[in-house]
Amino acid sequence: MISVYDKTGLEELGTGLAEAGVEIVSTGSTAAKLRDAGVPVTNVEDVTGFPEIMEGRVKTLHPHVHAGLLADRSKPDHVARIEELGIAPFDLVVVNLYPFQDTVASGASEADCIEKIDIGGPAMVRASAKNHGSVAVVVDPASYGATLEAVREGGFTLDQRKRLAGLAFQHTATYDAAVASWFAGAYAPDSEAADSGWPGYLGIGYERESVLRYGENPHQKAALYTVAGAPASGLAGAEQLHGKAMSYNNYVDADAALRAAHDFDEPCVAIIKHANPCGIAIGTDNAEAHRRAHACDPVSAFGGVIATNRAVGAELAGQIAEIFTEVVVAPGFEPAAVEILTKKKNIRLLVADAAGFGSGVENRQISGGLLVQSRDAIDAEGDDPATWTLATGTPADEDTLADLAFAWRAVRAVKSNAILLASGRATVGVGMGQVNRVDSARLAVTRAGERVSGSVAASDAFFPFPDGLEILTGAGVSAVVQPGGSVRDAEVIAAAKAAGVTMYLTGTRHFFH
C-alpha cells in the first residue's frame, strides 16, 4: 500500500518495487503519479469494492484494507479468516500524512486547517506499526533507499520492522500533538487559555540529534534533541564547519553568546564563559566589535565562546586565531576566514541563524513539571530609551544616551544580579550572578579598573537600597539606567542627585536566572 501526500522520490520507489515484483495498491493522486511514471498500480477502490467518497475523507477506512494491515500472520486463525473473506494481507505500507503543521503555519483558514487533519493515513500507519511482526511501515521518503534495498534482499527483518514501527509511532504522535496543541491554543481554547494565552495542553516531541561525550560534568550523560518535525534552526540546527564535536557546555555557552550578539542590530560580538559575558561590544564591523569586547576582560575570554551577528571575515578570523577559543558562532564564514581558523585543529566553527531568539516562548524544567514563559526579547515599552524617565541629573547628551542604551540592552545577557558598565558602546566591567546588588556593583567596578571613570552603568533590576548605586557613583560612573520600582526609590534617587549623576528609570526589569 502506497498513499502519500509528500511525493518526493515516489516514482523511484514505485519503479524499484515493481521491478522487484511487488504488487502495489494505491490511492488517488498517488496512484495517478505512479501510473504516469509507468508503474503498474491497483486502485484501492478495486480492493475495497467501494468508491472514494466525501472529497477523499473516506477511501482506505475499510475492512479489506485494515484487515490486510492487522492480520497477524503468526496466528493461523487470522490467516484463515482473511483467506475466507478473500482479503489479501499487506507486507509493506508507505504512508505520509497531510501537512497539518505547514497549513497552520501558513495562516490558512480554520476550515482549511481542519481539512488537513489526516484520518485515514494515521489509521493505516498505526495499524501497520502495531502489526510490525507481519508488516513493514515507512513514513519518511528518506527511508525509500533502504526500503528498496530490503525488498531486493528478500524482505525486512523483525528488527528492521520494529525500528520502522517506532519511527511510525513517533510520526503519528508528533502529528497528533500538533493537532491537539492547535485545538487547545488557537481553535478551541478553554476560558483560561482565551484570557491568558496559555493553552490547556502543550504537545512537543523531540528527536535525538546527537549523543554528546558527557554532560555538564564527565559523570553525567547527555544528548542533543531537536523539535520533531521542525526544520533545522538556531544553534541546535547549526552547521559545523570545523573542530571537535560540541560538548554540553559548548552548547550552553554558544546559545548564550548567539542570543547576546543578536540582541543588537549593529555589528556585534559577544564573548561568553560559563553562560556570562566576558565582553560585549558593537562596532563599525565585527572585527572592531571583537577587539573592544575582548578588551573588557581578556583573562576571562581565554577559552571562551564567541558569537557575532555578521559573517566572519579574514580580519576577525586573524584576531580570534591569536586567542584560545572553544567555539565561534556566526551567520557565515568567508573562505579566507575558514582558511585561517581551520589551522586551529580544535576550534569549533558553527554557522547558525538566530531563530528562536525573537518572539516566542522558552521553557525550563523543574521537578515534576515545566515552566513556560514568553521570551525576553528586549521588546518591552521600557526598552526604548524614548520612554525612559529622567529621575535626576541633566539629560544625557547623545553619546552618553547611546552608551546607556547599549548598556541596557547588553545587561539582559548577564545573570542576575547584574550590573554592567559600558563606554563607547562596549562593556568595560561586568558584575554578574551575585546574590546581592552591592557585590555585583563591586565586581563590575573591580573588573573595569581605571575604565570605570566616566563609564555608564545598567542594572537589570532596581536598587533596593542606595548602597549599590553609591559604589558605582563613588568609583566615577557618570550615568545610570535602571528599572526603578523599589519602595526606597526616593532614597536611591536622592543618592544619585547627591553624587551629581544622571539617572534614568525604564520601568522594565530584565532578570536572568
Short mmCIF file of C-alpha atoms in Angstrom, two decimals:
data_model
loop_
_atom_site.label_atom_id
_atom_site.label_comp_id
_atom_site.label_asym_id
_atom_site.label_seq_id
_atom_site.Cartn_x
_atom_site.Cartn_y
_atom_site.Cartn_z
CA MET A 1 0.00 0.00 0.00
CA ILE A 2 1.34 3.42 -1.00
CA SER A 3 -0.60 6.57 -0.05
CA VAL A 4 1.48 9.72 0.35
CA TYR A 5 0.94 13.47 0.39
CA ASP A 6 4.67 14.22 0.05
CA LYS A 7 5.52 12.57 -3.23
CA THR A 8 9.28 13.08 -3.02
CA GLY A 9 11.00 10.04 -4.51
CA LEU A 10 7.69 8.35 -5.28
CA GLU A 11 8.46 7.40 -8.89
CA GLU A 12 11.82 5.87 -7.96
CA LEU A 13 10.24 3.93 -5.11
CA GLY A 14 7.37 2.66 -7.22
CA THR A 15 9.65 1.69 -10.09
CA GLY A 16 12.01 -0.18 -7.77
CA LEU A 17 9.17 -2.05 -6.06
CA ALA A 18 7.61 -3.00 -9.38
CA GLU A 19 10.95 -4.28 -10.67
CA ALA A 20 11.21 -6.43 -7.54
CA GLY A 21 7.83 -7.96 -8.31
CA VAL A 22 5.84 -6.13 -5.64
CA GLU A 23 2.14 -5.59 -6.36
CA ILE A 24 1.24 -2.02 -5.47
CA VAL A 25 -2.13 -0.78 -4.18
CA SER A 26 -2.52 2.98 -4.06
CA THR A 27 -4.92 5.89 -3.61
CA GLY A 28 -5.99 8.93 -5.60
CA SER A 29 -3.22 11.24 -6.72
CA THR A 30 -0.54 8.82 -5.52
CA ALA A 31 -1.88 6.12 -7.85
CA ALA A 32 -2.11 8.62 -10.71
CA LYS A 33 1.51 9.74 -10.28
CA LEU A 34 2.75 6.15 -10.17
CA ARG A 35 0.73 5.26 -13.25
CA ASP A 36 2.11 8.30 -15.09
CA ALA A 37 5.60 7.00 -14.29
CA GLY A 38 4.73 3.68 -15.90
CA VAL A 39 4.39 1.79 -12.62
CA PRO A 40 1.63 -0.88 -12.54
CA VAL A 41 -0.78 0.00 -9.74
CA THR A 42 -4.12 -1.22 -8.38
CA ASN A 43 -6.53 1.45 -7.19
CA VAL A 44 -7.68 0.99 -3.58
CA GLU A 45 -11.28 1.08 -4.82
CA ASP A 46 -10.62 -2.18 -6.65
CA VAL A 47 -9.55 -3.74 -3.35
CA THR A 48 -12.38 -2.39 -1.22
CA GLY A 49 -15.12 -2.57 -3.83
CA PHE A 50 -16.19 0.84 -2.59
CA PRO A 51 -15.64 4.26 -4.18
CA GLU A 52 -13.66 7.10 -2.63
CA ILE A 53 -16.23 9.48 -1.12
CA MET A 54 -16.57 12.81 0.68
CA GLU A 55 -13.73 14.51 -1.20
CA GLY A 56 -11.30 11.81 -0.14
CA ARG A 57 -12.25 11.74 3.55
CA VAL A 58 -13.15 8.07 3.18
CA LYS A 59 -11.08 5.87 0.91
CA THR A 60 -8.94 3.45 2.97
CA LEU A 61 -11.19 3.15 6.04
CA HIS A 62 -12.46 -0.26 5.05
CA PRO A 63 -12.11 -3.84 6.41
CA HIS A 64 -10.46 -5.00 3.18
CA VAL A 65 -7.64 -2.55 3.90
CA HIS A 66 -7.37 -2.72 7.67
CA ALA A 67 -7.82 -6.47 7.95
CA GLY A 68 -4.98 -6.78 5.45
CA LEU A 69 -2.88 -4.49 7.65
CA LEU A 70 -3.76 -6.01 11.01
CA ALA A 71 -3.78 -9.72 10.25
CA ASP A 72 -1.11 -11.33 12.43
CA ARG A 73 0.32 -13.99 10.20
CA SER A 74 1.81 -15.84 13.16
CA LYS A 75 -1.78 -16.70 14.16
CA PRO A 76 -3.40 -19.39 11.99
CA ASP A 77 -6.92 -18.17 12.79
CA HIS A 78 -6.07 -14.68 11.48
CA VAL A 79 -4.68 -16.15 8.27
CA ALA A 80 -7.65 -18.47 7.84
CA ARG A 81 -10.14 -15.68 8.42
CA ILE A 82 -8.72 -13.27 5.83
CA GLU A 83 -8.43 -16.14 3.33
CA GLU A 84 -12.09 -17.00 3.99
CA LEU A 85 -13.06 -13.37 3.34
CA GLY A 86 -10.86 -13.02 0.28
CA ILE A 87 -8.67 -10.33 1.86
CA ALA A 88 -5.02 -10.10 0.79
CA PRO A 89 -2.53 -9.20 3.54
CA PHE A 90 -0.16 -6.27 3.09
CA ASP A 91 3.57 -6.73 3.56
CA LEU A 92 4.62 -3.09 3.17
CA VAL A 93 2.84 0.20 3.85
CA VAL A 94 4.27 3.53 2.67
CA VAL A 95 2.27 6.46 4.03
CA ASN A 96 2.93 10.07 4.95
CA LEU A 97 0.33 12.49 6.21
CA TYR A 98 -1.44 15.68 5.17
CA PRO A 99 0.75 18.70 6.07
CA PHE A 100 -1.30 19.94 9.01
CA GLN A 101 1.55 21.84 10.71
CA ASP A 102 2.55 23.61 7.49
CA THR A 103 -1.07 24.53 6.80
CA VAL A 104 -1.45 26.12 10.24
CA ALA A 105 1.88 27.94 9.88
CA SER A 106 0.78 29.35 6.52
CA GLY A 107 -2.05 31.27 8.16
CA ALA A 108 -4.70 29.23 6.36
CA SER A 109 -8.34 29.44 7.41
CA GLU A 110 -9.69 27.24 10.18
CA ALA A 111 -11.67 25.27 7.61
CA ASP A 112 -8.54 24.56 5.58
CA CYS A 113 -6.67 23.50 8.72
CA ILE A 114 -9.47 21.12 9.65
CA GLU A 115 -9.34 19.57 6.19
CA LYS A 116 -5.64 18.91 6.62
CA ILE A 117 -6.23 16.75 9.69
CA ASP A 118 -5.43 13.33 8.29
CA ILE A 119 -7.59 10.42 9.41
CA GLY A 120 -7.05 7.50 7.05
CA GLY A 121 -3.29 7.98 6.93
CA PRO A 122 -2.66 7.78 10.70
CA ALA A 123 -5.07 4.86 10.94
CA MET A 124 -3.05 2.88 8.38
CA VAL A 125 0.27 3.90 9.94
CA ARG A 126 -0.81 2.87 13.44
CA ALA A 127 -2.35 -0.37 12.26
CA SER A 128 0.79 -1.34 10.34
CA ALA A 129 3.07 -0.30 13.20
CA LYS A 130 1.07 -2.32 15.70
CA ASN A 131 1.29 -5.33 13.39
CA HIS A 132 5.02 -4.92 12.74
CA GLY A 133 5.52 -8.61 13.27
CA SER A 134 3.97 -9.03 9.83
CA VAL A 135 4.09 -5.60 8.17
CA ALA A 136 6.81 -3.04 7.48
CA VAL A 137 5.67 0.61 7.58
CA VAL A 138 7.62 3.52 6.06
CA VAL A 139 6.69 7.15 6.75
CA ASP A 140 9.77 9.06 5.59
CA PRO A 141 10.88 9.47 1.94
CA ALA A 142 14.47 9.45 3.23
CA SER A 143 13.94 5.76 4.02
CA TYR A 144 12.99 4.76 0.46
CA GLY A 145 16.52 3.75 -0.49
CA ALA A 146 16.80 1.41 2.48
CA THR A 147 13.30 0.13 1.74
CA LEU A 148 14.23 -0.89 -1.80
CA GLU A 149 17.43 -2.48 -0.56
CA ALA A 150 15.49 -4.59 1.97
CA VAL A 151 12.92 -5.64 -0.63
CA ARG A 152 15.64 -6.70 -3.06
CA GLU A 153 17.27 -8.76 -0.33
CA GLY A 154 14.05 -10.69 0.31
CA GLY A 155 12.25 -8.56 2.87
CA PHE A 156 12.65 -6.81 6.20
CA THR A 157 14.00 -8.45 9.31
CA LEU A 158 11.97 -8.26 12.50
CA ASP A 159 14.46 -5.81 13.99
CA GLN A 160 14.06 -3.58 10.95
CA ARG A 161 10.28 -3.71 11.21
CA LYS A 162 10.46 -2.88 14.92
CA ARG A 163 12.59 0.17 14.20
CA LEU A 164 10.28 1.30 11.38
CA ALA A 165 7.26 0.83 13.65
CA GLY A 166 8.87 3.00 16.30
CA LEU A 167 9.50 5.75 13.76
CA ALA A 168 5.90 5.43 12.57
CA PHE A 169 4.51 5.92 16.07
CA GLN A 170 6.82 8.93 16.52
CA HIS A 171 5.40 10.30 13.27
CA THR A 172 1.77 9.97 14.36
CA ALA A 173 2.50 11.14 17.90
CA THR A 174 4.11 14.33 16.61
CA TYR A 175 1.20 14.84 14.23
CA ASP A 176 -1.45 14.28 16.90
CA ALA A 177 0.37 16.56 19.35
CA ALA A 178 0.34 19.32 16.74
CA VAL A 179 -3.38 18.90 16.15
CA ALA A 180 -4.17 18.78 19.88
CA SER A 181 -2.00 21.85 20.54
CA TRP A 182 -3.76 23.80 17.79
CA PHE A 183 -7.16 22.94 19.23
CA ALA A 184 -6.04 23.86 22.77
CA GLY A 185 -4.29 27.06 21.81
CA ALA A 186 -5.96 28.54 18.75
CA TYR A 187 -9.08 26.78 17.55
CA ALA A 188 -10.92 25.78 20.72
CA PRO A 189 -9.15 27.24 23.77
CA ASP A 190 -10.72 26.94 27.19
CA SER A 191 -11.66 30.12 29.04
CA GLU A 192 -8.34 30.37 30.86
CA ALA A 193 -6.39 29.92 27.64
CA ALA A 194 -8.54 32.55 25.95
CA ASP A 195 -7.80 35.02 28.76
CA SER A 196 -4.13 34.24 29.41
CA GLY A 197 -2.88 32.98 26.06
CA TRP A 198 -1.57 29.79 27.69
CA PRO A 199 -3.25 26.66 26.28
CA GLY A 200 -4.50 23.87 28.47
CA TYR A 201 -2.28 21.41 26.61
CA LEU A 202 1.22 21.62 25.20
CA GLY A 203 2.44 18.83 22.98
CA ILE A 204 6.06 18.96 21.83
CA GLY A 205 8.04 15.98 20.63
CA TYR A 206 11.82 15.86 20.39
CA GLU A 207 14.12 13.74 18.25
CA ARG A 208 17.67 12.84 19.23
CA GLU A 209 20.11 14.75 17.07
CA SER A 210 23.33 13.52 18.63
CA VAL A 211 24.79 11.86 21.70
CA LEU A 212 27.33 14.04 23.49
CA ARG A 213 30.51 12.81 25.15
CA TYR A 214 29.12 13.78 28.56
CA GLY A 215 27.01 16.41 30.24
CA GLU A 216 27.91 19.41 32.34
CA ASN A 217 30.38 17.15 34.15
CA PRO A 218 32.12 13.96 32.95
CA HIS A 219 30.00 11.68 35.18
CA GLN A 220 26.77 12.96 33.55
CA LYS A 221 25.32 11.55 30.33
CA ALA A 222 23.97 13.96 27.71
CA ALA A 223 22.42 14.22 24.28
CA LEU A 224 21.12 16.94 21.96
CA TYR A 225 17.49 16.78 20.87
CA THR A 226 15.65 18.89 18.31
CA VAL A 227 11.94 19.60 17.88
CA ALA A 228 10.34 16.73 15.99
CA GLY A 229 9.05 17.63 12.56
CA ALA A 230 10.53 21.14 12.61
CA PRO A 231 13.15 22.36 10.13
CA ALA A 232 16.68 22.68 11.45
CA SER A 233 17.23 26.11 13.00
CA GLY A 234 19.07 28.00 15.69
CA LEU A 235 22.06 26.56 17.48
CA ALA A 236 20.67 23.02 17.52
CA GLY A 237 20.45 23.13 13.73
CA ALA A 238 23.85 24.74 13.23
CA GLU A 239 26.22 23.55 10.53
CA GLN A 240 29.62 22.71 11.99
CA LEU A 241 32.39 23.58 9.56
CA HIS A 242 35.37 22.53 11.66
CA GLY A 243 36.60 21.32 15.00
CA LYS A 244 35.88 18.77 17.68
CA ALA A 245 32.36 17.64 18.46
CA MET A 246 30.37 20.12 20.51
CA SER A 247 30.10 19.44 24.23
CA TYR A 248 27.16 20.12 26.53
CA ASN A 249 28.89 23.19 27.98
CA ASN A 250 29.83 24.39 24.49
CA TYR A 251 26.15 24.37 23.55
CA VAL A 252 25.11 26.23 26.70
CA ASP A 253 27.72 28.96 26.22
CA ALA A 254 27.23 29.18 22.46
CA ASP A 255 23.48 29.62 22.95
CA ALA A 256 24.06 32.46 25.39
CA ALA A 257 26.60 34.07 23.05
CA LEU A 258 24.39 33.76 19.99
CA ARG A 259 21.48 35.34 21.80
CA ALA A 260 23.59 38.18 23.19
CA ALA A 261 25.10 39.00 19.79
CA HIS A 262 21.70 39.04 18.14
CA ASP A 263 20.26 41.35 20.78
CA PHE A 264 21.81 44.11 18.63
CA ASP A 265 21.15 45.28 15.09
CA GLU A 266 24.63 46.78 14.69
CA PRO A 267 27.70 44.57 14.08
CA CYS A 268 28.17 42.91 17.45
CA VAL A 269 30.44 40.38 19.14
CA ALA A 270 29.67 38.63 22.42
CA ILE A 271 32.29 36.59 24.27
CA ILE A 272 30.78 34.18 26.79
CA LYS A 273 32.22 31.98 29.53
CA HIS A 274 30.04 29.86 31.82
CA ALA A 275 26.95 31.48 30.28
CA ASN A 276 28.04 35.01 31.31
CA PRO A 277 29.60 37.73 29.16
CA CYS A 278 33.33 38.36 29.32
CA GLY A 279 32.61 41.21 26.95
CA ILE A 280 30.02 42.54 24.51
CA ALA A 281 30.58 45.33 22.03
CA ILE A 282 29.27 46.81 18.81
CA GLY A 283 31.37 48.48 16.15
CA THR A 284 31.57 49.64 12.55
CA ASP A 285 32.28 45.99 11.75
CA ASN A 286 32.59 42.83 13.80
CA ALA A 287 36.39 42.91 13.80
CA GLU A 288 36.28 46.22 15.66
CA ALA A 289 33.49 44.91 17.88
CA HIS A 290 35.61 41.88 18.78
CA ARG A 291 38.65 43.96 19.73
CA ARG A 292 36.54 46.05 22.06
CA ALA A 293 34.62 43.09 23.53
CA HIS A 294 37.87 41.21 24.18
CA ALA A 295 39.40 44.25 25.88
CA CYS A 296 36.69 44.17 28.55
CA ASP A 297 38.13 41.06 30.21
CA PRO A 298 40.93 39.36 28.23
CA VAL A 299 41.74 36.98 31.08
CA SER A 300 38.24 35.52 31.19
CA ALA A 301 37.95 35.49 27.41
CA PHE A 302 40.64 32.80 27.23
CA GLY A 303 38.84 29.56 26.37
CA GLY A 304 35.57 31.38 25.77
CA VAL A 305 32.87 31.16 23.15
CA ILE A 306 32.46 33.92 20.57
CA ALA A 307 29.31 34.80 18.65
CA THR A 308 28.77 37.53 16.11
CA ASN A 309 25.71 38.68 14.18
CA ARG A 310 27.69 39.19 10.97
CA ALA A 311 29.72 36.82 8.78
CA VAL A 312 33.29 36.28 9.95
CA GLY A 313 35.88 37.77 7.63
CA ALA A 314 39.66 37.46 7.45
CA GLU A 315 40.38 40.34 9.83
CA LEU A 316 38.19 38.97 12.62
CA ALA A 317 39.44 35.43 11.99
CA GLY A 318 43.02 36.61 12.37
CA GLN A 319 42.20 38.22 15.72
CA ILE A 320 40.41 35.12 17.00
CA ALA A 321 43.25 32.86 15.89
CA GLU A 322 45.56 34.65 18.33
CA ILE A 323 43.38 33.68 21.33
CA PHE A 324 42.43 30.22 22.57
CA THR A 325 38.74 29.99 21.74
CA GLU A 326 36.41 27.00 22.09
CA VAL A 327 33.64 27.94 19.65
CA VAL A 328 32.88 30.63 17.09
CA VAL A 329 29.23 31.02 16.04
CA ALA A 330 28.24 33.25 13.14
CA PRO A 331 25.73 33.53 10.28
CA GLY A 332 28.59 32.63 7.93
CA PHE A 333 32.34 32.46 7.38
CA GLU A 334 34.14 33.93 4.39
CA PRO A 335 36.53 31.47 2.68
CA ALA A 336 39.57 33.40 3.89
CA ALA A 337 38.29 33.21 7.46
CA VAL A 338 37.79 29.46 7.18
CA GLU A 339 41.32 29.07 5.85
CA ILE A 340 42.73 30.99 8.81
CA LEU A 341 40.67 29.39 11.55
CA THR A 342 40.89 25.79 10.37
CA LYS A 343 44.61 25.90 11.06
CA LYS A 344 43.49 25.61 14.67
CA LYS A 345 42.66 21.91 14.94
CA ASN A 346 40.19 22.02 17.80
CA ILE A 347 38.30 25.28 17.38
CA ARG A 348 34.65 24.67 16.56
CA LEU A 349 33.18 26.81 13.76
CA LEU A 350 29.39 26.90 13.62
CA VAL A 351 27.09 28.53 11.08
CA ALA A 352 23.83 29.30 12.86
CA ASP A 353 20.90 31.65 12.49
CA ALA A 354 19.17 33.45 15.33
CA ALA A 355 15.87 31.55 15.05
CA GLY A 356 14.08 31.33 18.38
CA PHE A 357 15.63 34.42 19.93
CA GLY A 358 12.85 36.79 18.93
CA SER A 359 9.23 36.40 19.88
CA GLY A 360 8.02 33.07 21.20
CA VAL A 361 8.33 31.08 24.38
CA GLU A 362 11.07 29.43 26.39
CA ASN A 363 10.86 26.50 28.77
CA ARG A 364 12.64 25.49 31.95
CA GLN A 365 12.23 22.07 33.50
CA ILE A 366 11.60 21.85 37.23
CA SER A 367 10.99 18.75 39.33
CA GLY A 368 7.59 17.44 38.36
CA GLY A 369 6.85 19.98 35.66
CA LEU A 370 7.80 22.64 33.19
CA LEU A 371 7.88 26.43 33.47
CA VAL A 372 6.94 28.26 30.28
CA GLN A 373 7.29 31.99 29.67
CA SER A 374 7.34 34.44 26.81
CA ARG A 375 10.92 35.12 25.76
CA ASP A 376 12.67 38.26 26.98
CA ALA A 377 13.31 39.77 23.57
CA ILE A 378 14.14 43.30 24.83
CA ASP A 379 10.93 44.50 23.26
CA ALA A 380 9.09 45.89 26.28
CA GLU A 381 8.00 49.53 26.27
CA GLY A 382 10.74 50.40 28.77
CA ASP A 383 13.42 49.05 26.44
CA ASP A 384 13.01 52.10 24.20
CA PRO A 385 15.11 54.99 25.56
CA ALA A 386 12.46 57.40 24.31
CA THR A 387 10.16 56.11 27.07
CA TRP A 388 12.68 56.40 29.92
CA THR A 389 12.02 58.75 32.82
CA LEU A 390 14.82 61.12 33.83
CA ALA A 391 14.82 60.67 37.61
CA THR A 392 17.67 63.04 38.39
CA GLY A 393 20.54 64.94 36.78
CA THR A 394 20.81 66.67 33.43
CA PRO A 395 19.55 64.88 30.31
CA ALA A 396 22.28 62.73 28.81
CA ASP A 397 23.97 64.01 25.69
CA GLU A 398 23.71 61.96 22.50
CA ASP A 399 26.87 59.94 23.12
CA THR A 400 26.07 59.16 26.74
CA LEU A 401 22.49 58.19 25.88
CA ALA A 402 23.82 55.83 23.21
CA ASP A 403 26.08 54.21 25.81
CA LEU A 404 23.18 53.89 28.23
CA ALA A 405 21.03 52.30 25.54
CA PHE A 406 23.85 49.87 24.74
CA ALA A 407 24.37 49.01 28.40
CA TRP A 408 20.66 48.46 28.95
CA ARG A 409 20.46 46.07 26.00
CA ALA A 410 23.67 44.25 26.97
CA VAL A 411 22.76 43.74 30.63
CA ARG A 412 19.95 41.41 29.53
CA ALA A 413 22.64 38.81 28.79
CA VAL A 414 24.13 38.94 32.29
CA LYS A 415 22.98 36.55 35.03
CA SER A 416 21.23 38.32 37.90
CA ASN A 417 22.01 40.20 39.99
CA ALA A 418 23.60 42.08 37.12
CA ILE A 419 25.49 45.36 36.90
CA LEU A 420 27.12 46.26 33.58
CA LEU A 421 29.48 49.16 32.92
CA ALA A 422 29.96 50.43 29.39
CA SER A 423 31.84 53.07 27.48
CA GLY A 424 31.90 53.74 23.75
CA ARG A 425 29.28 51.01 23.11
CA ALA A 426 31.43 48.32 24.72
CA THR A 427 31.37 46.67 28.12
CA VAL A 428 34.21 47.68 30.42
CA GLY A 429 33.13 45.87 33.58
CA VAL A 430 30.53 43.19 34.30
CA GLY A 431 29.27 42.16 37.73
CA MET A 432 27.22 39.02 37.38
CA GLY A 433 25.42 36.35 39.34
CA GLN A 434 25.84 37.78 42.84
CA VAL A 435 23.14 37.27 45.45
CA ASN A 436 23.04 40.97 46.26
CA ARG A 437 23.35 44.02 44.05
CA VAL A 438 26.08 45.57 46.19
CA ASP A 439 28.51 42.75 45.41
CA SER A 440 27.58 42.89 41.72
CA ALA A 441 28.38 46.61 41.72
CA ARG A 442 31.70 45.99 43.46
CA LEU A 443 32.58 43.23 40.96
CA ALA A 444 31.76 45.42 37.96
CA VAL A 445 33.87 48.27 39.32
CA THR A 446 36.78 45.98 40.13
CA ARG A 447 36.75 44.42 36.67
CA ALA A 448 36.56 47.84 34.99
CA GLY A 449 39.53 49.24 36.92
CA GLU A 450 40.52 52.66 35.66
CA ARG A 451 37.93 52.42 32.87
CA VAL A 452 35.12 52.91 35.38
CA SER A 453 35.71 56.67 35.38
CA GLY A 454 33.20 58.29 33.03
CA SER A 455 31.51 55.00 32.16
CA VAL A 456 27.76 54.41 32.37
CA ALA A 457 26.02 51.66 34.33
CA ALA A 458 22.97 49.50 33.75
CA SER A 459 21.29 47.44 36.44
CA ASP A 460 18.96 44.62 35.43
CA ALA A 461 16.65 45.35 38.39
CA PHE A 462 16.06 48.18 40.84
CA PHE A 463 18.45 49.16 43.59
CA PRO A 464 16.74 48.13 46.84
CA PHE A 465 18.99 50.49 48.80
CA PRO A 466 21.28 53.37 47.81
CA ASP A 467 24.44 51.38 48.72
CA GLY A 468 24.88 49.60 45.38
CA LEU A 469 24.41 52.84 43.47
CA GLU A 470 26.83 54.63 45.77
CA ILE A 471 29.57 52.12 44.95
CA LEU A 472 29.12 52.97 41.26
CA THR A 473 28.99 56.74 41.67
CA GLY A 474 31.87 56.69 44.12
CA ALA A 475 34.00 54.90 41.53
CA GLY A 476 33.29 57.51 38.85
CA VAL A 477 30.23 56.25 36.93
CA SER A 478 28.66 59.24 35.19
CA ALA A 479 25.16 57.98 34.37
CA VAL A 480 22.92 55.09 35.36
CA VAL A 481 19.92 53.33 33.85
CA GLN A 482 17.81 51.03 35.99
CA PRO A 483 14.17 49.90 36.18
CA GLY A 484 13.15 51.71 39.36
CA GLY A 485 10.22 50.45 41.38
CA SER A 486 11.84 50.00 44.79
CA VAL A 487 10.00 51.18 47.89
CA ARG A 488 13.19 53.15 48.51
CA ASP A 489 13.36 54.74 45.07
CA ALA A 490 13.31 58.19 46.67
CA GLU A 491 16.44 57.35 48.69
CA VAL A 492 18.20 55.93 45.63
CA ILE A 493 17.29 58.97 43.52
CA ALA A 494 18.50 61.27 46.31
CA ALA A 495 21.82 59.41 46.38
CA ALA A 496 22.19 59.85 42.61
CA LYS A 497 21.34 63.52 42.90
CA ALA A 498 23.86 63.99 45.69
CA ALA A 499 26.54 62.34 43.53
CA GLY A 500 25.65 64.61 40.60
CA VAL A 501 24.95 61.77 38.15
CA THR A 502 22.23 61.37 35.60
CA MET A 503 19.83 58.51 36.28
CA TYR A 504 17.06 57.14 34.07
CA LEU A 505 14.27 54.77 35.08
CA THR A 506 12.95 52.31 32.49
CA GLY A 507 10.03 50.72 34.31
CA THR A 508 11.16 47.38 32.83
CA ARG A 509 13.17 44.65 34.51
CA HIS A 510 15.49 42.08 32.91
CA PHE A 511 16.13 39.38 35.49
CA PHE A 512 18.05 36.44 34.02
CA HIS A 513 18.49 33.28 36.09
#
